Amino acid sequence: MSWLLRGASPYGEERTDLLIRDGVIAEMGAGLSARGAELVAADGLVALPGLVDLHTHLREPGREDAETVQTGARSAALGGFSAVHAMANTDPVADTAGVVEQVWRLGRETALVDVSPVGAVTVGLGGTQLAELGAMADSAARVRMFSDDGHCVCDPALMRRALEYVKAFGGVIAQHAEEHRLTEGAQMNEGIQSAQLGLTGWPAAAEEAIIARDVLLTGHVGSRLHVCHVSTTGSVELLRWAKDKGIDVTAEVTPHHLLLTDDLAATYDPVYKVNPPLRTAGDVAALRAGLADGTIDAVATDHAPHSVEDKECEWGAARPGMLGLQQALSVVILTMVESGRLDWRGVADRMSGRPARIGGLVRDGHGGDLVVGAPANIVLVDPAARIVVDPAELASRSRNTPYAGMQLPGRVVANFLRGAATVLDGKAQR
Ligand code: DOR
Ligand code: ZN
């Protein structure tokens, strides 16, 4: 099947036609002939390379009531993604070649996005014994990113060994930076709001202490570190320092940390409970600036579906986490593009190019530029559209979106994975 995208604006720049044939961008230019191709009217639409998410919780195996690979993949396609990294905190944990291969195969069956499993760093996320990193790297899933996300690899000697181990195959350790001894019982950001609400606080220093330690370890052993969901001003400063020193560290920020603040905890609505917690307006400003200047490399969703039982209960008992895949691009448009902090090339860099390089997915054709000969992983976005988020309409099996009722800019009109349409006219094709 071939497609002619008529009048699209790659990166919001000059309008052109794009001809997709045999899974690649066969031609680009004005007035291309559509003979034999399906026509897609793309006037006014921005074309971007397919987005890549470094941090998705798909919940399969184990919590298929909250999300499956299929429903998560559909959310991702509708959000403009062509690839996602599936976090390891499933049940069973993705700490063996068998489990990562299972998730990878389920991803292939969706034919909506490429699912690249993240392997656990430690057995069962237990934090004491290294998992079989090499076997996961050698498996059909070809795992390159390892993370105990949800938990921090707190033992510094184990972290050092993990960093050393992945050097053999160009892997990366993605750290959920949280000094657990400093966050025991924590319910929200530690600050004025937590004091007023009487909720136990999660101090910024608990994140920053681990980042400081890990960039030093990474520099020492000459390995590669990725920092998950950076949330504080101090974390951005530490990353800037580490990058200046030439340490091989990258970092991500979530859409929710770019937009929402800790005063939402005053609603006691657990939809706003997340780990790391929502921070202050000052932190939000620092995160936006860090993403704009490249200190923070990528936007990653931390899409964390939770069942109604786990989320619609009292604040203290609720699981942390919120949905992100379907609204991530809209939140980035709102916070970064409409404010002039990033242009569309910047969005492509932070949501496709850099995440693909960090996760090792360039080998599979992700994260490249929109040029003739490139794999046709293309998303068409209407930047002028504004959509009111209705949780009931989301593709996820869960409903815990913090954006319910908000009017957000940008609509994913179409999405192509290696030339196959995964979304057309805003609707998932599978
Ligand atoms: O809010 C969060 N939810 N943070 C994490 O680190 C884990 C995630 C989850 O798995 O629900
Ligand atoms: Zn995490």
XYZ file of C-alpha atoms and ligand atoms in Angstrom:
442
model
C 0.000 0.000 0.000
C 1.276 3.471 -0.824
C 0.183 6.816 0.546
C 0.439 10.369 -0.700
C 0.456 12.928 2.095
C -0.601 16.052 0.221
C 0.636 19.428 1.447
C 2.128 18.443 4.805
C 4.629 20.702 6.569
C 7.626 18.653 7.753
C 8.741 20.172 11.074
C 6.238 23.013 10.497
C 8.357 24.246 7.625
C 7.655 24.553 3.889
C 4.730 22.560 2.563
C 5.409 19.514 0.447
C 3.948 16.199 -0.628
C 5.345 12.990 0.791
C 4.976 9.720 -1.077
C 5.159 6.607 1.092
C 5.877 3.385 -0.766
C 7.263 0.005 0.357
C 7.545 1.249 3.910
C 9.830 4.170 3.160
C 9.569 7.812 2.156
C 9.899 7.282 -1.602
C 9.597 10.909 -2.735
C 9.229 14.388 -1.306
C 8.342 17.494 -3.307
C 5.541 19.695 -4.562
C 2.862 18.288 -6.867
C 3.730 14.593 -6.667
C 1.495 12.215 -8.609
C -0.792 10.137 -6.444
C -1.252 7.364 -9.011
C -1.957 4.125 -7.184
C -1.597 5.772 -3.789
C -4.176 6.542 -1.112
C -4.481 10.299 -0.759
C -4.255 11.942 2.671
C -5.154 15.647 2.743
C -2.445 17.089 4.977
C -2.865 20.826 4.419
C -2.050 22.665 7.605
C -0.709 19.529 9.260
C 2.781 19.289 10.714
C 4.690 16.110 9.816
C 7.103 14.763 12.401
C 9.126 11.560 12.631
C 7.300 8.948 14.722
C 7.675 9.685 18.424
C 9.644 7.380 20.728
C 8.753 6.935 24.394
C 11.521 5.921 26.772
C 9.225 5.160 29.690
C 5.891 3.327 29.356
C 4.215 0.984 31.828
C 2.206 -1.558 29.823
C 1.281 -3.771 32.837
C 1.372 -7.009 30.847
C 2.109 -9.608 32.128
C 0.283 -9.481 35.431
C -2.045 -6.488 35.540
C -3.970 -6.818 32.300
C -6.948 -5.283 34.104
C -5.061 -1.957 34.083
C -3.417 -2.155 30.629
C -2.343 -4.675 28.032
C 0.370 -4.405 25.441
C -2.436 -4.007 22.887
C -4.319 -1.180 24.664
C -1.092 0.562 25.601
C 0.146 0.287 22.013
C -3.122 1.760 20.767
C -2.775 4.676 23.204
C 0.768 5.165 21.951
C -0.183 5.141 18.267
C -2.992 7.628 18.931
C -0.473 9.805 20.752
C 1.837 9.881 17.732
C 4.386 7.281 18.841
C 6.060 4.674 16.658
C 8.012 3.011 19.463
C 7.773 2.682 23.236
C 10.036 1.235 25.899
C 8.062 -1.062 28.196
C 9.138 -0.790 31.832
C 10.147 -3.925 33.715
C 7.918 -3.662 36.806
C 5.413 -6.209 35.575
C 4.323 -9.424 37.328
C 6.423 -11.461 36.770
C 9.137 -8.827 36.583
C 10.912 -8.526 33.233
C 14.205 -9.774 34.639
C 14.806 -12.757 32.331
C 15.191 -13.339 28.600
C 11.891 -15.241 28.673
C 9.792 -12.376 29.976
C 11.344 -9.665 27.784
C 10.851 -11.887 24.728
C 7.211 -12.389 25.662
C 6.600 -8.636 25.893
C 8.515 -8.020 22.670
C 6.412 -10.637 20.822
C 3.159 -9.186 22.153
C 4.350 -5.822 20.856
C 5.014 -7.233 17.396
C 1.521 -8.686 17.287
C -0.049 -5.249 17.825
C 1.504 -3.886 14.604
C 0.798 -0.443 16.085
C 4.141 0.520 17.617
C 7.430 -1.230 18.224
C 7.586 -2.325 21.853
C 11.127 -2.424 23.189
C 11.250 -4.099 26.606
C 13.340 -2.570 29.371
C 15.050 -5.228 31.463
C 15.180 -5.106 35.245
C 18.576 -4.284 36.747
C 18.066 -6.555 39.754
C 16.246 -9.851 40.224
C 12.597 -9.171 40.997
C 13.424 -5.462 41.405
C 14.727 -6.584 44.777
C 17.782 -4.364 44.714
C 20.212 -7.034 45.897
C 21.215 -9.303 42.998
C 22.001 -8.355 39.394
C 19.533 -9.767 36.863
C 20.730 -11.639 33.780
C 21.456 -8.466 31.809
C 23.568 -10.217 29.186
C 20.934 -12.864 28.431
C 18.295 -10.148 27.991
C 20.640 -8.234 25.678
C 21.229 -11.406 23.617
C 17.529 -12.337 23.484
C 15.216 -11.698 20.535
C 14.148 -8.489 22.307
C 17.742 -7.177 22.105
C 17.371 -5.222 25.355
C 19.693 -2.236 25.689
C 18.019 -0.286 28.499
C 17.777 -1.620 32.038
C 15.830 -0.118 34.907
C 14.301 -1.043 38.251
C 11.851 1.828 37.718
C 9.351 2.186 40.500
C 12.367 1.441 42.700
C 15.790 3.011 42.834
C 18.942 0.915 42.543
C 20.021 2.217 45.937
C 23.071 0.038 46.658
C 25.988 2.023 45.189
C 28.184 -1.050 44.697
C 25.424 -2.827 42.769
C 24.794 0.301 40.699
C 28.469 0.440 39.877
C 28.493 -3.191 38.785
C 25.412 -2.695 36.611
C 27.008 0.325 34.939
C 30.161 -1.687 34.276
C 28.259 -4.712 32.971
C 26.233 -2.885 30.280
C 29.359 -1.363 28.744
C 30.022 -4.730 27.054
C 27.017 -4.316 24.741
C 26.498 -0.542 24.689
C 23.648 -0.650 27.169
C 22.389 2.012 29.521
C 21.106 1.996 33.096
C 17.954 4.093 33.515
C 17.767 5.123 37.138
C 14.610 5.969 39.089
C 16.438 8.382 41.380
C 14.960 8.133 44.857
C 16.861 7.716 48.117
C 14.196 5.530 49.714
C 15.343 6.211 53.257
C 14.405 9.864 52.675
C 10.968 9.147 51.199
C 9.520 6.649 53.660
C 5.780 7.276 53.903
C 6.006 10.199 51.465
C 2.763 11.281 49.838
C 3.700 14.428 47.916
C 6.453 16.993 47.337
C 8.029 18.213 50.560
C 7.427 21.936 50.864
C 4.931 24.565 51.908
C 2.016 22.617 50.431
C 2.846 19.375 52.254
C 3.250 21.302 55.509
C -0.129 22.943 55.070
C -1.875 19.699 54.123
C -0.133 17.682 56.826
C 1.058 15.058 54.332
C 4.498 13.443 54.593
C 6.860 15.056 52.124
C 9.174 13.653 49.417
C 12.155 16.023 49.487
C 13.938 17.149 46.323
C 17.194 16.058 47.946
C 16.087 12.409 47.772
C 16.201 12.623 43.965
C 19.219 14.896 43.740
C 21.398 12.822 46.084
C 21.045 9.764 43.848
C 21.661 11.731 40.650
C 24.808 13.266 42.157
C 26.070 9.856 43.237
C 25.244 8.178 39.935
C 26.820 10.751 37.630
C 30.011 10.438 39.686
C 29.895 6.628 39.418
C 29.163 6.828 35.691
C 32.112 9.127 35.084
C 34.339 6.909 37.199
C 33.580 3.670 35.362
C 33.120 5.292 31.935
C 29.633 3.981 31.350
C 26.292 5.442 30.327
C 23.494 6.607 32.634
C 19.966 7.746 31.887
C 17.975 9.522 34.590
C 14.236 8.844 34.582
C 11.563 11.492 35.226
C 13.728 14.362 36.499
C 11.525 16.604 38.624
C 13.514 19.280 40.480
C 15.534 22.439 39.832
C 18.518 20.916 41.603
C 18.426 17.825 39.365
C 18.653 20.033 36.278
C 21.634 21.851 37.795
C 23.394 18.567 38.588
C 22.812 17.275 35.057
C 24.166 20.496 33.589
C 27.270 20.132 35.749
C 27.746 16.464 34.794
C 27.355 17.132 31.071
C 29.856 20.003 31.303
C 32.305 17.518 32.806
C 31.801 15.199 29.831
C 29.991 12.504 31.793
C 27.815 10.330 29.524
C 24.454 11.040 31.129
C 21.051 11.695 29.593
C 17.743 12.551 31.224
C 14.029 12.684 30.626
C 11.141 14.780 31.923
C 7.487 13.763 31.919
C 4.653 15.825 30.418
C 3.001 16.074 33.838
C 6.111 17.526 35.468
C 6.224 20.125 32.670
C 2.670 21.267 33.360
C 1.283 20.403 36.796
C 2.279 21.552 40.302
C 2.031 20.255 43.853
C -0.844 22.551 44.867
C -3.102 20.016 43.068
C -2.600 17.736 46.082
C -4.944 20.057 47.958
C -7.793 18.492 45.977
C -6.916 15.143 47.607
C -7.776 13.620 44.226
C -5.378 10.648 43.899
C -5.229 11.162 40.141
C -2.521 13.724 41.018
C -0.494 11.273 43.097
C 2.641 10.288 41.207
C 6.219 9.287 41.882
C 8.297 11.444 41.796
C 5.599 13.837 42.970
C 4.404 16.981 41.256
C 6.708 19.797 42.337
C 6.546 23.599 42.554
C 6.076 26.244 39.855
C 9.772 27.044 40.214
C 10.680 23.440 39.429
C 8.335 23.443 36.422
C 10.099 26.536 35.073
C 13.530 24.926 35.554
C 12.394 21.719 33.816
C 11.050 23.658 30.834
C 14.301 25.631 30.598
C 16.357 22.437 30.928
C 14.400 20.731 28.158
C 14.697 23.831 25.960
C 18.487 24.077 26.304
C 19.003 20.308 25.943
C 20.223 19.634 29.491
C 17.181 17.371 29.639
C 17.337 15.258 26.498
C 13.871 13.849 26.136
C 10.232 13.919 27.079
C 9.142 10.500 28.342
C 5.599 9.803 29.424
C 5.907 7.518 32.478
C 2.466 6.369 31.303
C 1.285 4.536 34.441
C -2.188 3.036 34.108
C -3.887 1.964 37.324
C -7.194 0.219 37.906
C -10.099 2.031 39.534
C -9.554 0.066 42.774
C -5.931 1.159 42.936
C -6.633 4.794 42.139
C -10.110 5.844 43.206
C -9.567 5.495 46.937
C -8.146 7.713 49.656
C -4.934 9.574 48.788
C -2.724 7.600 51.140
C -3.784 4.206 49.779
C -3.730 5.130 46.081
C -0.937 3.904 43.793
C 1.245 6.600 42.276
C 1.115 7.200 38.531
C -0.868 8.781 35.732
C -1.653 8.165 32.071
C 0.464 10.015 29.550
C 0.750 8.460 26.094
C -2.241 10.036 24.405
C -1.709 13.582 25.697
C 2.099 13.839 25.799
C 2.497 15.659 22.509
C -0.341 18.055 23.345
C 1.260 18.944 26.672
C 4.591 19.555 24.944
C 2.894 21.789 22.381
C 1.212 23.718 25.201
C 4.236 24.112 27.464
C 7.114 24.253 24.967
C 5.930 25.147 21.443
C 3.205 27.711 22.082
C 5.503 29.488 24.545
C 8.303 29.634 21.958
C 10.721 27.439 23.938
C 10.960 24.746 21.245
C 10.260 24.761 17.523
C 8.996 21.639 15.746
C 12.522 20.453 15.014
C 13.122 20.736 18.732
C 10.037 18.641 19.441
C 11.236 15.991 16.965
C 14.644 15.997 18.651
C 13.316 15.645 22.215
C 10.485 13.207 21.438
C 11.960 11.118 18.611
C 15.644 11.609 17.729
C 17.218 11.661 21.162
C 14.983 9.045 22.792
C 15.647 6.678 19.880
C 19.395 7.137 20.328
C 19.218 6.731 24.115
C 17.153 3.542 23.848
C 19.203 2.071 21.003
C 16.334 2.071 18.510
C 18.119 3.818 15.639
C 19.025 0.259 14.519
C 15.291 -0.328 13.935
C 14.834 2.875 11.932
C 13.419 5.092 14.686
C 14.360 8.677 15.412
C 15.674 9.576 11.955
C 14.914 12.657 9.876
C 12.073 12.915 7.389
C 14.111 12.455 4.225
C 13.758 10.386 1.066
C 14.774 6.796 1.719
C 14.020 6.919 5.441
C 11.589 4.428 7.008
C 8.095 5.909 6.841
C 7.527 6.418 10.557
C 5.555 9.638 10.262
C 2.994 11.384 12.419
C 0.691 14.114 11.111
C -0.401 16.643 13.724
C -2.976 19.408 13.502
C -1.432 22.088 15.728
C -4.482 24.355 15.456
C -6.942 21.805 16.845
C -7.855 21.988 20.515
C -9.361 18.979 22.225
C -11.113 18.670 25.574
C -9.777 15.511 27.207
C -12.513 12.984 27.972
C -11.214 10.030 30.021
C -13.975 7.795 28.654
C -12.607 8.219 25.131
C -9.041 7.193 25.901
C -7.687 3.957 24.424
C -6.074 2.918 27.699
C -7.814 0.323 29.870
C -7.380 2.748 32.748
C -8.874 6.166 33.321
C -6.331 7.917 35.547
C -5.581 10.915 33.368
C -4.744 14.173 35.154
C -5.886 16.124 32.072
C -9.616 15.279 32.258
C -11.668 18.271 31.147
C -8.645 20.292 30.080
C -8.574 21.791 26.620
C -5.220 20.930 25.054
C -3.723 21.934 21.699
C -2.802 19.533 18.916
C -4.500 16.499 17.433
C -2.786 13.456 15.978
C -4.569 13.045 12.651
C -2.546 10.193 11.190
C 0.353 7.955 12.116
C 2.394 5.573 9.993
C 4.679 2.760 11.126
C 7.029 1.665 8.329
C 4.444 2.855 5.842
C 1.446 1.133 7.412
C -1.267 3.423 8.748
C -1.765 2.909 12.483
C -3.992 5.995 12.850
C -6.157 7.652 10.197
C -8.518 10.573 10.742
C -7.682 10.391 14.436
C -8.766 6.753 14.740
C -6.625 3.730 15.523
C -6.581 1.286 12.620
C -6.185 -1.807 14.822
O 4.234 7.206 39.541
C 4.846 6.198 39.249
N 4.217 5.092 38.779
N 6.174 6.176 39.390
C 6.896 5.058 39.226
O 8.101 5.104 39.389
C 6.247 3.778 38.889
C 4.956 4.005 38.244
C 4.088 2.790 38.195
O 4.579 1.727 37.834
O 2.894 2.908 38.442
Zn 9.907 5.811 38.072
